[in-house]
Amino acid sequence: MTYTFAIFSTLAAWFIGLFADANIDFGDPQGFLALRVLFPVLAMGICILKAIKGNEKK
Protein backbone atom coordinates (compact mmCIF):
# COMPACT_ATOMS: atom_id res chain seq x y z
CA MET A 1 0.00 0.00 0.00
CA THR A 2 2.77 2.44 0.89
CA TYR A 3 4.72 1.73 -2.30
CA THR A 4 1.74 2.22 -4.60
CA PHE A 5 0.80 5.48 -2.87
CA ALA A 6 4.39 6.73 -3.22
CA ILE A 7 4.54 5.77 -6.90
CA PHE A 8 1.21 7.38 -7.81
CA SER A 9 1.85 10.54 -5.81
CA THR A 10 5.30 10.93 -7.37
CA LEU A 11 3.92 10.47 -10.88
CA ALA A 12 1.09 12.90 -10.19
CA ALA A 13 3.56 15.46 -8.85
CA TRP A 14 5.70 15.03 -11.97
CA PHE A 15 2.71 15.68 -14.25
CA ILE A 16 1.69 18.73 -12.21
CA GLY A 17 5.25 20.08 -12.40
CA LEU A 18 5.40 19.39 -16.13
CA PHE A 19 2.10 21.21 -16.65
CA ALA A 20 3.28 24.16 -14.54
CA ASP A 21 6.64 24.36 -16.36
CA ALA A 22 4.93 24.32 -19.74
CA ASN A 23 2.29 26.93 -18.94
CA ILE A 24 4.11 29.53 -16.83
CA ASP A 25 5.91 32.07 -19.00
CA PHE A 26 8.98 33.60 -17.40
CA GLY A 27 10.33 35.57 -20.33
CA ASP A 28 13.96 34.77 -19.70
CA PRO A 29 15.93 32.31 -21.85
CA GLN A 30 15.82 29.46 -19.33
CA GLY A 31 12.05 29.29 -19.48
CA PHE A 32 11.30 26.93 -16.62
CA LEU A 33 11.78 26.52 -12.88
CA ALA A 34 12.42 22.75 -12.97
CA LEU A 35 9.15 22.16 -11.13
CA ARG A 36 8.93 18.78 -12.89
CA VAL A 37 11.93 17.77 -10.78
CA LEU A 38 11.13 19.64 -7.57
CA PHE A 39 7.56 18.40 -7.05
CA PRO A 40 8.32 14.65 -7.37
CA VAL A 41 11.30 14.96 -5.03
CA LEU A 42 9.10 16.69 -2.47
CA ALA A 43 6.34 14.10 -2.90
CA MET A 44 8.73 11.18 -2.44
CA GLY A 45 10.35 12.87 0.57
CA ILE A 46 6.98 13.35 2.20
CA CYS A 47 6.09 9.70 1.55
CA ILE A 48 9.39 8.56 3.08
CA LEU A 49 8.90 10.75 6.14
CA LYS A 50 5.34 9.47 6.51
CA ALA A 51 6.56 5.86 6.36
CA ILE A 52 9.29 6.54 8.94
CA LYS A 53 6.81 8.22 11.26
CA GLY A 54 4.40 5.28 10.88
CA ASN A 55 7.13 2.78 11.79
CA GLU A 56 8.10 4.67 14.96
CA LYS A 57 4.65 4.21 16.47
CA LYS A 58 4.77 0.41 16.18
CSV table of N, CA, C and O in Angstrom, one decimal:
chain,number,residue,atom,x,y,z
A,1,MET,N,0.8,-1.2,0.0
A,1,MET,CA,0.0,0.0,0.0
A,1,MET,C,0.9,1.3,0.0
A,1,MET,O,0.6,2.2,-0.7
A,2,THR,N,1.9,1.3,0.8
A,2,THR,CA,2.8,2.4,0.9
A,2,THR,C,3.5,2.7,-0.4
A,2,THR,O,3.7,3.8,-0.9
A,3,TYR,N,4.0,1.6,-1.1
A,3,TYR,CA,4.7,1.7,-2.3
A,3,TYR,C,3.8,2.3,-3.4
A,3,TYR,O,4.3,3.1,-4.2
A,4,THR,N,2.6,1.8,-3.5
A,4,THR,CA,1.7,2.2,-4.6
A,4,THR,C,1.4,3.7,-4.4
A,4,THR,O,1.3,4.4,-5.4
A,5,PHE,N,1.1,4.1,-3.2
A,5,PHE,CA,0.8,5.5,-2.9
A,5,PHE,C,2.0,6.4,-3.2
A,5,PHE,O,1.8,7.4,-3.8
A,6,ALA,N,3.2,5.9,-2.9
A,6,ALA,CA,4.4,6.7,-3.2
A,6,ALA,C,4.6,6.8,-4.7
A,6,ALA,O,4.9,7.9,-5.2
A,7,ILE,N,4.4,5.7,-5.4
A,7,ILE,CA,4.5,5.8,-6.9
A,7,ILE,C,3.5,6.7,-7.5
A,7,ILE,O,3.9,7.5,-8.4
A,8,PHE,N,2.2,6.6,-7.2
A,8,PHE,CA,1.2,7.4,-7.8
A,8,PHE,C,1.3,8.9,-7.4
A,8,PHE,O,1.1,9.7,-8.3
A,9,SER,N,1.7,9.1,-6.2
A,9,SER,CA,1.8,10.5,-5.8
A,9,SER,C,3.1,11.2,-6.5
A,9,SER,O,3.0,12.3,-6.9
A,10,THR,N,4.1,10.4,-6.7
A,10,THR,CA,5.3,10.9,-7.4
A,10,THR,C,5.0,11.2,-8.8
A,10,THR,O,5.4,12.2,-9.4
A,11,LEU,N,4.3,10.3,-9.5
A,11,LEU,CA,3.9,10.5,-10.9
A,11,LEU,C,3.0,11.6,-11.0
A,11,LEU,O,3.1,12.4,-12.0
A,12,ALA,N,2.0,11.8,-10.1
A,12,ALA,CA,1.1,12.9,-10.2
A,12,ALA,C,1.8,14.2,-10.0
A,12,ALA,O,1.6,15.2,-10.7
A,13,ALA,N,2.8,14.2,-9.1
A,13,ALA,CA,3.6,15.5,-8.8
A,13,ALA,C,4.4,15.8,-10.1
A,13,ALA,O,4.6,17.0,-10.4
A,14,TRP,N,4.9,14.8,-10.8
A,14,TRP,CA,5.7,15.0,-12.0
A,14,TRP,C,4.8,15.7,-13.0
A,14,TRP,O,5.2,16.6,-13.7
A,15,PHE,N,3.6,15.1,-13.2
A,15,PHE,CA,2.7,15.7,-14.3
A,15,PHE,C,2.3,17.1,-13.9
A,15,PHE,O,2.2,18.0,-14.8
A,16,ILE,N,2.0,17.4,-12.6
A,16,ILE,CA,1.7,18.7,-12.2
A,16,ILE,C,2.9,19.7,-12.5
A,16,ILE,O,2.7,20.8,-13.0
A,17,GLY,N,4.1,19.2,-12.1
A,17,GLY,CA,5.2,20.1,-12.4
A,17,GLY,C,5.5,20.3,-13.9
A,17,GLY,O,5.9,21.4,-14.3
A,18,LEU,N,5.2,19.3,-14.7
A,18,LEU,CA,5.4,19.4,-16.1
A,18,LEU,C,4.4,20.4,-16.7
A,18,LEU,O,4.7,21.2,-17.5
A,19,PHE,N,3.1,20.3,-16.2
A,19,PHE,CA,2.1,21.2,-16.6
A,19,PHE,C,2.4,22.6,-16.2
A,19,PHE,O,2.3,23.6,-17.0
A,20,ALA,N,2.9,22.8,-15.0
A,20,ALA,CA,3.3,24.2,-14.5
A,20,ALA,C,4.5,24.7,-15.3
A,20,ALA,O,4.5,25.9,-15.7
A,21,ASP,N,5.5,23.9,-15.6
A,21,ASP,CA,6.6,24.4,-16.4
A,21,ASP,C,6.2,24.8,-17.8
A,21,ASP,O,6.8,25.7,-18.3
A,22,ALA,N,5.3,24.0,-18.4
A,22,ALA,CA,4.9,24.3,-19.7
A,22,ALA,C,4.0,25.5,-19.9
A,22,ALA,O,4.1,26.2,-20.9
A,23,ASN,N,3.3,25.9,-18.8
A,23,ASN,CA,2.3,26.9,-18.9
A,23,ASN,C,2.6,28.2,-18.3
A,23,ASN,O,2.0,29.2,-18.4
A,24,ILE,N,3.7,28.3,-17.5
A,24,ILE,CA,4.1,29.5,-16.8
A,24,ILE,C,5.2,30.2,-17.7
A,24,ILE,O,6.2,29.6,-17.9
A,25,ASP,N,5.0,31.4,-18.2
A,25,ASP,CA,5.9,32.1,-19.0
A,25,ASP,C,6.8,33.0,-18.1
A,25,ASP,O,6.2,33.8,-17.4
A,26,PHE,N,8.1,32.8,-18.2
A,26,PHE,CA,9.0,33.6,-17.4
A,26,PHE,C,9.7,34.7,-18.2
A,26,PHE,O,10.2,35.6,-17.6
A,27,GLY,N,9.7,34.5,-19.5
A,27,GLY,CA,10.3,35.6,-20.3
A,27,GLY,C,11.8,35.5,-20.5
A,27,GLY,O,12.4,36.1,-21.4
A,28,ASP,N,12.5,34.9,-19.6
A,28,ASP,CA,14.0,34.8,-19.7
A,28,ASP,C,14.3,33.5,-20.5
A,28,ASP,O,13.5,32.7,-20.7
A,29,PRO,N,15.6,33.4,-21.0
A,29,PRO,CA,15.9,32.3,-21.9
A,29,PRO,C,15.8,30.9,-21.2
A,29,PRO,O,15.6,30.0,-21.9
A,30,GLN,N,15.9,30.8,-19.9
A,30,GLN,CA,15.8,29.5,-19.3
A,30,GLN,C,14.4,28.9,-19.5
A,30,GLN,O,14.3,27.8,-19.8
A,31,GLY,N,13.4,29.7,-19.2
A,31,GLY,CA,12.0,29.3,-19.5
A,31,GLY,C,11.3,28.3,-18.5
A,31,GLY,O,10.2,28.1,-18.7
A,32,PHE,N,12.0,27.8,-17.5
A,32,PHE,CA,11.3,26.9,-16.6
A,32,PHE,C,12.0,26.9,-15.3
A,32,PHE,O,13.2,27.3,-15.1
A,33,LEU,N,11.3,26.5,-14.3
A,33,LEU,CA,11.8,26.5,-12.9
A,33,LEU,C,12.2,25.1,-12.4
A,33,LEU,O,12.5,24.9,-11.3
A,34,ALA,N,12.1,24.1,-13.3
A,34,ALA,CA,12.4,22.7,-13.0
A,34,ALA,C,11.4,22.2,-11.9
A,34,ALA,O,11.8,21.4,-11.1
A,35,LEU,N,10.2,22.6,-12.0
A,35,LEU,CA,9.1,22.2,-11.1
A,35,LEU,C,8.9,20.7,-11.4
A,35,LEU,O,8.4,20.0,-10.5
A,36,ARG,N,9.1,20.2,-12.6
A,36,ARG,CA,8.9,18.8,-12.9
A,36,ARG,C,9.9,17.9,-12.2
A,36,ARG,O,9.8,16.7,-12.1
A,37,VAL,N,11.0,18.5,-11.6
A,37,VAL,CA,11.9,17.8,-10.8
A,37,VAL,C,11.6,18.0,-9.3
A,37,VAL,O,11.7,17.1,-8.5
A,38,LEU,N,11.3,19.3,-9.0
A,38,LEU,CA,11.1,19.6,-7.6
A,38,LEU,C,9.9,18.9,-6.9
A,38,LEU,O,10.0,18.4,-5.8
A,39,PHE,N,8.8,19.0,-7.6
A,39,PHE,CA,7.6,18.4,-7.1
A,39,PHE,C,7.7,16.9,-6.8
A,39,PHE,O,7.3,16.5,-5.7
A,40,PRO,N,8.2,16.1,-7.7
A,40,PRO,CA,8.3,14.6,-7.4
A,40,PRO,C,9.3,14.4,-6.2
A,40,PRO,O,9.0,13.5,-5.4
A,41,VAL,N,10.4,15.2,-6.1
A,41,VAL,CA,11.3,15.0,-5.0
A,41,VAL,C,10.6,15.3,-3.7
A,41,VAL,O,10.8,14.6,-2.7
A,42,LEU,N,9.8,16.4,-3.7
A,42,LEU,CA,9.1,16.7,-2.5
A,42,LEU,C,8.1,15.6,-2.1
A,42,LEU,O,7.9,15.3,-1.0
A,43,ALA,N,7.4,15.1,-3.1
A,43,ALA,CA,6.3,14.1,-2.9
A,43,ALA,C,7.0,12.8,-2.3
A,43,ALA,O,6.5,12.2,-1.4
A,44,MET,N,8.1,12.4,-2.9
A,44,MET,CA,8.7,11.2,-2.4
A,44,MET,C,9.3,11.4,-1.0
A,44,MET,O,9.2,10.5,-0.2
A,45,GLY,N,9.8,12.6,-0.8
A,45,GLY,CA,10.3,12.9,0.6
A,45,GLY,C,9.3,12.8,1.6
A,45,GLY,O,9.4,12.3,2.7
A,46,ILE,N,8.1,13.4,1.3
A,46,ILE,CA,7.0,13.4,2.2
A,46,ILE,C,6.5,11.9,2.4
A,46,ILE,O,6.2,11.5,3.6
A,47,CYS,N,6.5,11.1,1.4
A,47,CYS,CA,6.1,9.7,1.6
A,47,CYS,C,7.1,8.9,2.4
A,47,CYS,O,6.7,8.1,3.3
A,48,ILE,N,8.4,9.2,2.3
A,48,ILE,CA,9.4,8.6,3.1
A,48,ILE,C,9.3,9.0,4.5
A,48,ILE,O,9.3,8.1,5.4
A,49,LEU,N,9.1,10.3,4.8
A,49,LEU,CA,8.9,10.8,6.1
A,49,LEU,C,7.6,10.2,6.8
A,49,LEU,O,7.6,9.9,8.0
A,50,LYS,N,6.6,10.1,6.0
A,50,LYS,CA,5.3,9.5,6.5
A,50,LYS,C,5.5,8.0,6.9
A,50,LYS,O,5.0,7.5,7.9
A,51,ALA,N,6.3,7.3,6.1
A,51,ALA,CA,6.6,5.9,6.4
A,51,ALA,C,7.4,5.7,7.6
A,51,ALA,O,7.2,4.8,8.4
A,52,ILE,N,8.4,6.6,7.8
A,52,ILE,CA,9.3,6.5,8.9
A,52,ILE,C,8.5,6.9,10.2
A,52,ILE,O,8.6,6.2,11.2
A,53,LYS,N,7.6,7.8,10.1
A,53,LYS,CA,6.8,8.2,11.3
A,53,LYS,C,5.8,7.1,11.6
A,53,LYS,O,5.6,6.8,12.8
A,54,GLY,N,5.3,6.4,10.6
A,54,GLY,CA,4.4,5.3,10.9
A,54,GLY,C,5.1,4.1,11.5
A,54,GLY,O,4.5,3.4,12.3
A,55,ASN,N,6.4,3.9,11.2
A,55,ASN,CA,7.1,2.8,11.8
A,55,ASN,C,7.6,3.1,13.2
A,55,ASN,O,7.8,2.1,14.0
A,56,GLU,N,7.7,4.3,13.6
A,56,GLU,CA,8.1,4.7,15.0
A,56,GLU,C,7.0,4.4,16.0
A,56,GLU,O,7.3,4.0,17.1
A,57,LYS,N,5.8,4.4,15.5
A,57,LYS,CA,4.6,4.2,16.5
A,57,LYS,C,4.5,2.7,16.8
A,57,LYS,O,3.8,2.4,17.8
A,58,LYS,N,5.0,1.8,16.0
A,58,LYS,CA,4.8,0.4,16.2
A,58,LYS,C,5.7,-0.2,17.2
A,58,LYS,O,6.7,0.2,17.5
